[in-house]
Amino acid sequence: MKSDDLISRDKSVIWHPFTQSAIEQEMLDIDRASGASLFLTSGEELIDGISSWWCNLHGHGHPDLVKAATNQFKRLDHVLFAGCTHEPAVALGEELVRVLPGDMGKVFYSDNGSTAVEVALKMAIQWWHNRGDSRGTIVALTGSYHGDTFGAMSAGARGLFTKPFDQMLFQVEHLDVDQPEQAIASIESLCAAGKVAAFIYEPLIQGAGGMRIYSRDTLERLIDICKSYGVICIADEVMTGFGRTGPLFASSSLKTAPDIICISKGLTSGSVPLSATVCSEEIFQGFVSREMTHTFFHGHTYTGNPIAASIALASLKLTESDECAANRARIQAAHVKCARELSALPAVSNARVLGTVIAFDLLDPEGKGYLSSVRDDASRFFRSRGVLLRPLGNVVYALPPYCITDEQLERLHRSMIDFAAGDGLGARLTTI
Ligand code: PLP
């Protein structure tokens, strides 16, 4: 395949996500992938430093996942999930209930992070509705991101991504975790007023909001207040699930478990789309009734897809292995060393690590945040070093697949340090 051909055919028919085609930089033509590496049609190799949008855990084309997919494809590729069931979906459900924190009872499948969140919000609101309670207020955190569908956008922070739709989004009370006492007082009074249906949060780290690691103590206090009022707590573990922050789920390390957990991305190690909204038995029982209007009338064509579920089972087995835990610890230790070096650089602030996530803020003299042109310079520089990174504006971050080798990890870290030290910043450094 000639690269120029592919790029020009792409230009004529494809509309890419989060992409301004009038000014977007060069498109990468990816031909194949293996382990932590992506290969362009030219043969050029790039380390997948962001796990293909935070989802690849065990490397591209892992043989166990390929085998699970192939065997399942031959046996049963897909069947509707209303009125039908099958072994992979049930076995995965059993495994998820076993590994997720708290007392989870039922698994509702869909196919991406946004739909997992939509399902959670609808579940929470209808749970109250089925009890004859019309409360509909959702509480969320400022700086949060829960996806791009309307409900998920409503719950997320308002700003650049949501502006054209703001008048269409339902009202959500956003609390600022950086102002803990104010956030605690607000949630207390909102809950006391009896209007709050649910509190949704990305536990410990806000991903798209800028890899913002926030106070565990404040989150635990917010959850505890909600619990004391019977408000449904929804943990959006779409990014944090499956070991990203260290433990299997970020919520596993919190004092109190949520009532509903949204998972996707790492569920299939980023190979095929699948997500799940997992809830306590108490939430599920709120829908069980001879009264048909209490039914959860929600579903998607590919709900519970058997191939995806089989891959997820194989991926979970790998994630629970000692080897995977050791790899996550190895990456975290190397990240911490790298963050120490980054912290000494004048262009860097807030170098931070949580599990296998490393991030830092690059000085942003124009104050443009997500729209900072640093991203374009950075992407070009990292490519020249054989690394794929996609900064969030002036926030440079990496979260590699757990299978990344020591040599690849060293190359990834060195490129981040060299970039921030000035190699990739050019004239920008003179403004510091
Ligand atoms: N929730 C969180 C925390 C996310 O990070 C994302 C995506 O990055 C989503 C939801 C939306 O997931 P998807 O892009 O699969 O719709």
mmCIF file of N, CA, C and O and ligand atoms in Angstrom, residues 54 112-114 117 145-147 202 236 238-239 265, ligand 1:
data_model
loop_
_atom_site.group_PDB
_atom_site.id
_atom_site.type_symbol
_atom_site.label_atom_id
_atom_site.label_comp_id
_atom_site.label_asym_id
_atom_site.label_seq_id
_atom_site.Cartn_x
_atom_site.Cartn_y
_atom_site.Cartn_z
ATOM 1 N N TRP A 54 -5.890 5.063 25.527
ATOM 2 C CA TRP A 54 -5.986 4.644 26.919
ATOM 3 C C TRP A 54 -6.621 3.268 27.098
ATOM 4 O O TRP A 54 -7.133 2.950 28.172
ATOM 5 N N ASN A 112 -19.446 1.215 24.342
ATOM 6 C CA ASN A 112 -18.365 2.199 24.496
ATOM 7 C C ASN A 112 -18.541 2.933 25.819
ATOM 8 O O ASN A 112 -19.543 2.743 26.515
ATOM 9 N N GLY A 113 -17.558 3.762 26.139
ATOM 10 C CA GLY A 113 -17.590 4.427 27.430
ATOM 11 C C GLY A 113 -18.776 5.363 27.590
ATOM 12 O O GLY A 113 -19.400 5.432 28.655
ATOM 13 N N SER A 114 -19.104 6.082 26.517
ATOM 14 C CA SER A 114 -20.218 7.035 26.605
ATOM 15 C C SER A 114 -21.540 6.318 26.860
ATOM 16 O O SER A 114 -22.353 6.771 27.674
ATOM 17 N N VAL A 117 -21.912 5.230 30.371
ATOM 18 C CA VAL A 117 -22.305 6.346 31.238
ATOM 19 C C VAL A 117 -23.787 6.680 31.043
ATOM 20 O O VAL A 117 -24.534 6.895 32.019
ATOM 21 N N TYR A 145 -14.852 14.449 32.458
ATOM 22 C CA TYR A 145 -15.229 14.061 31.099
ATOM 23 C C TYR A 145 -15.843 12.673 31.187
ATOM 24 O O TYR A 145 -15.256 11.750 31.762
ATOM 25 N N HIS A 146 -17.049 12.542 30.624
ATOM 26 C CA HIS A 146 -17.723 11.246 30.696
ATOM 27 C C HIS A 146 -18.143 10.747 29.321
ATOM 28 O O HIS A 146 -18.856 9.743 29.232
ATOM 29 N N GLY A 147 -17.750 11.447 28.254
ATOM 30 C CA GLY A 147 -18.083 10.979 26.917
ATOM 31 C C GLY A 147 -18.795 12.045 26.111
ATOM 32 O O GLY A 147 -19.016 13.173 26.589
ATOM 33 N N GLU A 202 -15.059 10.453 38.079
ATOM 34 C CA GLU A 202 -13.933 9.638 37.635
ATOM 35 C C GLU A 202 -13.054 9.480 38.879
ATOM 36 O O GLU A 202 -12.479 10.463 39.344
ATOM 37 N N ASP A 236 -17.166 6.311 37.246
ATOM 38 C CA ASP A 236 -16.838 6.164 35.830
ATOM 39 C C ASP A 236 -15.392 5.682 35.753
ATOM 40 O O ASP A 236 -14.444 6.470 35.816
ATOM 41 N N VAL A 238 -14.088 4.148 33.199
ATOM 42 C CA VAL A 238 -13.806 3.856 31.786
ATOM 43 C C VAL A 238 -12.295 3.954 31.518
ATOM 44 O O VAL A 238 -11.726 3.112 30.828
ATOM 45 N N MET A 239 -11.638 4.969 32.094
ATOM 46 C CA MET A 239 -10.187 5.064 31.904
ATOM 47 C C MET A 239 -9.425 4.358 33.022
ATOM 48 O O MET A 239 -8.394 3.728 32.783
ATOM 49 N N LYS A 265 -12.966 0.611 27.502
ATOM 50 C CA LYS A 265 -11.542 0.713 27.154
ATOM 51 C C LYS A 265 -10.759 -0.576 27.449
ATOM 52 O O LYS A 265 -10.693 -1.468 26.607
HETATM 53 N N1 PLP B 1 -15.575 8.204 30.567
HETATM 54 C C1 PLP B 1 -14.255 8.453 30.705
HETATM 55 C C2 PLP B 1 -13.685 8.624 32.065
HETATM 56 C C3 PLP B 1 -13.441 8.544 29.577
HETATM 57 O O1 PLP B 1 -12.142 8.812 29.722
HETATM 58 C C4 PLP B 1 -14.024 8.364 28.301
HETATM 59 C C5 PLP B 1 -13.203 8.468 27.087
HETATM 60 O O2 PLP B 1 -12.086 8.870 27.076
HETATM 61 C C6 PLP B 1 -15.392 8.104 28.207
HETATM 62 C C7 PLP B 1 -16.140 8.019 29.365
HETATM 63 C C8 PLP B 1 -16.048 7.928 26.876
HETATM 64 O O3 PLP B 1 -15.655 6.724 26.318
HETATM 65 P P1 PLP B 1 -15.848 6.479 24.731
HETATM 66 O O4 PLP B 1 -14.842 7.344 24.053
HETATM 67 O O5 PLP B 1 -15.555 5.023 24.573
HETATM 68 O O6 PLP B 1 -17.240 6.828 24.402
#
